[in-house]
Amino acid sequence: MNKEIYEKYEIIDSHAHIFPHKIAEAATVNIGNFYGKDMSSIGTSELLINSGKKIGVSKYLVCSVATTRHQIRAINSFIRDECELHPEFYGFGSTLPESEDLQGDIDAIIRHGLHGVKLHPDFQKFNADSPEAYKIYEMIEGRLPMLIHCGDAKLDYSAPQRIANIHRDFPKLKIIAAHLGGYQRWDEAEKCLVGLENVKVDISSSMGFLSRERTIQLIKEYGVENCFFGVDFPMWNHDSELEAFLSLGFTEEENRMILAENIKSFIGIGE
């Protein structure tokens, strides 16, 4: 890609995964196996930054997901430490409904200076709108935004309707519905999530599956002001995802909004 094309934009990656070095390769392989897709890289901080440098990414939303309650404390400490090492990172912490100390998890996320909570109901095996999960939303509504994986053709844990139910019951909770609101379930997401206040979407892991025309349509349905650029590293790489995004043909002002301004305003970071 011509460097002059993207140098005029500030770029924030609103969806990236990182793992400790000793488990990064295995964790990345497991994600690839889950989705049946070859990954573009290994999920380490260094490789993330190297990938982002190719297009001049200034900041990254980084996260990792606890799949058992015993992992929560270690993951949140890891994300905190990586954010301290890399000032371009802003971290989202992890918890899950079966945690032995949900309040302690949320308090630690705030104490660590992390910016939100990441949940992946499909990996973590809980219904996003279950009574147990609602305990998390009660604790973070008005305190922390949430990035939540949405949609899967094989599973129903994170179905778009469940995200709509969360919004109905927690209207002040700031939600980022990943993957244009419903990975592999974009028609459902369009019906359930378009127009919901405090529900934004990132465009990660979408453009590689949708036609150019359908991607444009969905972004316009949600509203350009409600969409964030994200790569879902290490699933995809930054230069190809930016090239795909810029090929959609939005105006320079709309590009600026999606690439950085929207997420900065919603999360309150990046100034």
XYZ file of C-alpha atoms in Angstrom:
271
model
C 0.000 0.000 0.000
C 1.182 3.491 -0.841
C 2.427 5.034 2.406
C 0.923 8.408 1.550
C -2.554 6.860 1.525
C -2.612 6.053 5.233
C -0.114 8.553 6.655
C -2.788 11.267 6.683
C -4.865 9.269 9.166
C -4.510 8.522 12.848
C -5.126 4.789 13.220
C -6.236 2.974 16.371
C -6.660 -0.800 16.346
C -9.721 -1.399 18.502
C -9.469 -5.198 18.706
C -6.209 -7.102 19.283
C -5.280 -10.207 21.280
C -1.962 -10.775 23.033
C -0.652 -13.673 25.120
C 2.420 -14.367 27.265
C 5.337 -15.687 25.219
C 5.276 -19.157 26.758
C 1.717 -19.833 25.596
C 1.370 -17.445 22.635
C 1.936 -19.988 19.892
C -0.353 -22.619 21.425
C -3.074 -20.059 22.157
C -2.909 -18.738 18.600
C -3.124 -22.252 17.135
C -6.118 -23.040 19.326
C -7.947 -19.937 18.113
C -7.212 -20.879 14.518
C -8.504 -24.386 15.112
C -11.667 -23.057 16.735
C -12.473 -20.909 13.714
C -10.979 -23.201 11.074
C -8.726 -20.441 9.796
C -4.993 -20.038 9.371
C -3.782 -17.176 11.542
C -1.702 -14.370 10.095
C 0.787 -14.264 12.987
C 1.430 -15.286 16.615
C -0.262 -13.243 19.325
C 2.647 -11.551 21.078
C 2.957 -7.857 21.860
C 6.090 -7.509 19.742
C 4.528 -9.069 16.647
C 1.377 -7.000 17.120
C 3.399 -3.779 17.211
C 5.494 -4.853 14.210
C 2.339 -5.559 12.235
C 0.753 -2.259 13.229
C 3.872 -0.242 12.394
C 3.380 -1.101 8.727
C 0.367 1.223 8.643
C 1.300 3.598 11.462
C -1.051 2.378 14.188
C -0.744 4.719 17.181
C -2.731 2.758 19.771
C -4.126 -0.722 20.290
C -6.958 -2.100 22.399
C -5.358 -5.287 23.751
C -7.087 -8.114 25.565
C -6.951 -11.789 26.441
C -9.776 -14.012 27.645
C -9.872 -16.192 30.762
C -11.535 -19.539 30.058
C -11.327 -20.707 33.688
C -11.650 -18.732 36.902
C -8.089 -19.670 37.856
C -6.722 -17.683 34.888
C -8.422 -14.374 35.651
C -5.896 -12.810 38.021
C -2.890 -13.825 35.911
C -4.425 -12.537 32.677
C -5.383 -9.185 34.156
C -1.907 -8.768 35.637
C -0.371 -9.684 32.277
C -2.464 -7.108 30.416
C -1.565 -4.481 33.045
C 2.136 -5.258 32.717
C 2.035 -5.107 28.924
C 0.280 -1.745 29.041
C 2.975 -0.432 31.346
C 5.677 -1.683 28.960
C 3.916 -0.373 25.863
C 2.256 3.026 26.317
C 0.523 2.603 22.970
C -1.590 -0.183 24.515
C -4.856 0.359 26.308
C -6.001 -2.826 27.961
C -9.310 -4.530 28.602
C -9.372 -6.989 31.483
C -11.066 -10.357 31.790
C -13.517 -12.098 34.060
C -16.268 -14.673 33.647
C -19.527 -15.517 35.409
C -18.111 -18.462 37.336
C -15.442 -16.320 39.007
C -15.130 -16.811 42.740
C -14.796 -13.036 43.231
C -16.454 -11.000 40.500
C -16.324 -7.794 42.494
C -12.635 -8.343 43.173
C -12.006 -8.905 39.462
C -13.731 -5.671 38.476
C -12.032 -3.707 41.236
C -8.645 -5.063 40.108
C -9.314 -4.122 36.481
C -10.020 -0.552 37.585
C -7.081 -0.501 40.013
C -4.765 -1.726 37.232
C -5.788 1.262 35.129
C -7.376 -0.905 32.423
C -10.041 0.669 30.253
C -12.757 -1.987 30.046
C -13.776 -5.649 30.124
C -13.503 -8.182 27.282
C -15.858 -11.164 27.199
C -16.016 -14.041 24.715
C -19.086 -16.120 25.575
C -18.266 -18.772 22.971
C -14.789 -19.456 24.368
C -15.942 -18.980 27.959
C -19.078 -21.109 27.448
C -21.838 -18.968 28.919
C -24.956 -17.387 27.497
C -24.270 -13.682 27.153
C -27.685 -12.812 28.590
C -27.729 -15.376 31.404
C -28.542 -14.376 34.993
C -24.965 -15.251 35.955
C -23.511 -12.963 33.280
C -25.879 -10.184 34.340
C -23.945 -9.941 37.607
C -20.959 -8.690 35.579
C -23.012 -6.068 33.765
C -24.528 -4.832 37.030
C -21.015 -4.187 38.334
C -19.623 -2.427 35.254
C -22.612 -0.428 33.989
C -21.607 3.211 34.204
C -18.057 2.264 35.216
C -16.395 0.350 32.387
C -17.192 -0.305 28.730
C -17.386 -3.871 27.480
C -16.011 -5.438 24.309
C -17.923 -8.639 23.628
C -17.525 -11.208 20.892
C -20.788 -11.531 18.976
C -22.084 -14.260 16.754
C -20.987 -17.692 15.573
C -22.521 -20.084 13.061
C -21.899 -23.100 15.305
C -22.779 -21.744 18.754
C -25.488 -19.578 20.281
C -23.766 -18.209 23.406
C -23.160 -14.790 21.848
C -26.069 -14.534 19.407
C -26.896 -10.935 18.437
C -30.290 -11.164 20.118
C -28.553 -11.886 23.413
C -26.535 -8.684 23.030
C -29.764 -6.794 22.350
C -31.205 -8.295 25.538
C -28.211 -7.046 27.520
C -28.726 -3.554 26.139
C -32.429 -3.669 26.998
C -31.695 -4.522 30.616
C -28.535 -2.393 30.991
C -29.155 0.619 28.732
C -26.307 2.657 30.250
C -23.709 -0.070 29.691
C -21.287 0.903 26.926
C -21.039 -2.094 24.596
C -18.686 -2.727 21.694
C -20.272 -5.578 19.734
C -17.361 -7.160 17.899
C -17.266 -8.172 14.245
C -19.966 -5.795 12.985
C -22.230 -7.112 15.706
C -22.334 -10.745 14.715
C -19.526 -12.842 13.261
C -21.152 -15.128 10.623
C -24.587 -13.859 11.778
C -24.608 -10.425 10.212
C -28.231 -10.528 9.063
C -29.363 -11.225 12.628
C -27.092 -8.520 13.988
C -28.526 -5.996 11.551
C -32.055 -6.767 12.769
C -31.175 -6.757 16.487
C -28.504 -4.139 17.036
C -28.830 -1.311 14.520
C -29.945 1.891 16.205
C -29.298 0.850 19.814
C -27.869 3.680 21.903
C -24.563 2.886 23.635
C -24.000 -0.123 21.342
C -21.084 0.360 18.946
C -19.455 -2.163 16.610
C -15.935 -2.897 15.483
C -15.374 -4.078 11.929
C -12.776 -6.747 12.725
C -13.097 -10.258 11.222
C -15.839 -9.080 8.889
C -14.410 -7.741 5.644
C -12.732 -11.067 4.862
C -16.114 -12.787 4.748
C -18.528 -10.158 3.492
C -18.737 -8.626 0.047
C -17.573 -5.052 -0.330
C -21.160 -3.963 -0.948
C -22.516 -5.750 2.132
C -19.759 -4.318 4.329
C -20.557 -0.792 3.168
C -24.257 -1.394 3.711
C -23.780 -2.617 7.279
C -21.485 0.251 8.233
C -24.035 2.712 6.892
C -26.864 0.891 8.702
C -25.051 1.119 12.033
C -23.904 4.646 11.231
C -20.323 5.607 10.467
C -20.166 7.335 13.864
C -20.807 3.991 15.594
C -18.083 1.898 13.912
C -14.459 1.256 14.957
C -11.534 -0.093 12.941
C -10.090 -3.296 14.392
C -7.949 -6.115 13.064
C -8.559 -9.035 15.478
C -4.802 -9.712 15.494
C -3.352 -12.330 15.217
C -6.180 -13.549 12.988
C -5.498 -10.859 10.376
C -2.649 -8.457 9.626
C -2.864 -4.687 9.640
C -1.840 -3.752 6.134
C -4.337 -6.038 4.393
C -7.180 -5.030 6.715
C -6.494 -1.316 6.237
C -6.285 -1.773 2.487
C -9.652 -3.567 2.536
C -11.183 -0.832 4.666
C -9.922 2.058 2.559
C -11.178 0.299 -0.571
C -14.743 0.701 0.742
C -14.643 4.268 -0.496
C -15.818 6.264 2.506
C -14.940 9.951 2.626
C -11.757 11.141 4.324
C -13.787 12.467 7.245
C -15.645 9.151 7.594
C -12.332 7.292 7.434
C -10.942 9.475 10.218
C -13.983 8.737 12.354
C -13.825 4.961 11.944
C -10.036 4.697 12.134
C -9.628 6.629 15.394
C -12.029 9.389 16.381
C -15.022 7.212 17.287
C -13.155 4.894 19.650
C -11.345 7.809 21.293
C -14.645 9.472 22.072
C -16.410 6.297 23.236
C -13.669 4.989 25.511
C -12.207 8.352 26.482
C -8.632 7.553 25.512
C -6.029 8.362 22.932
C -5.839 12.100 23.431
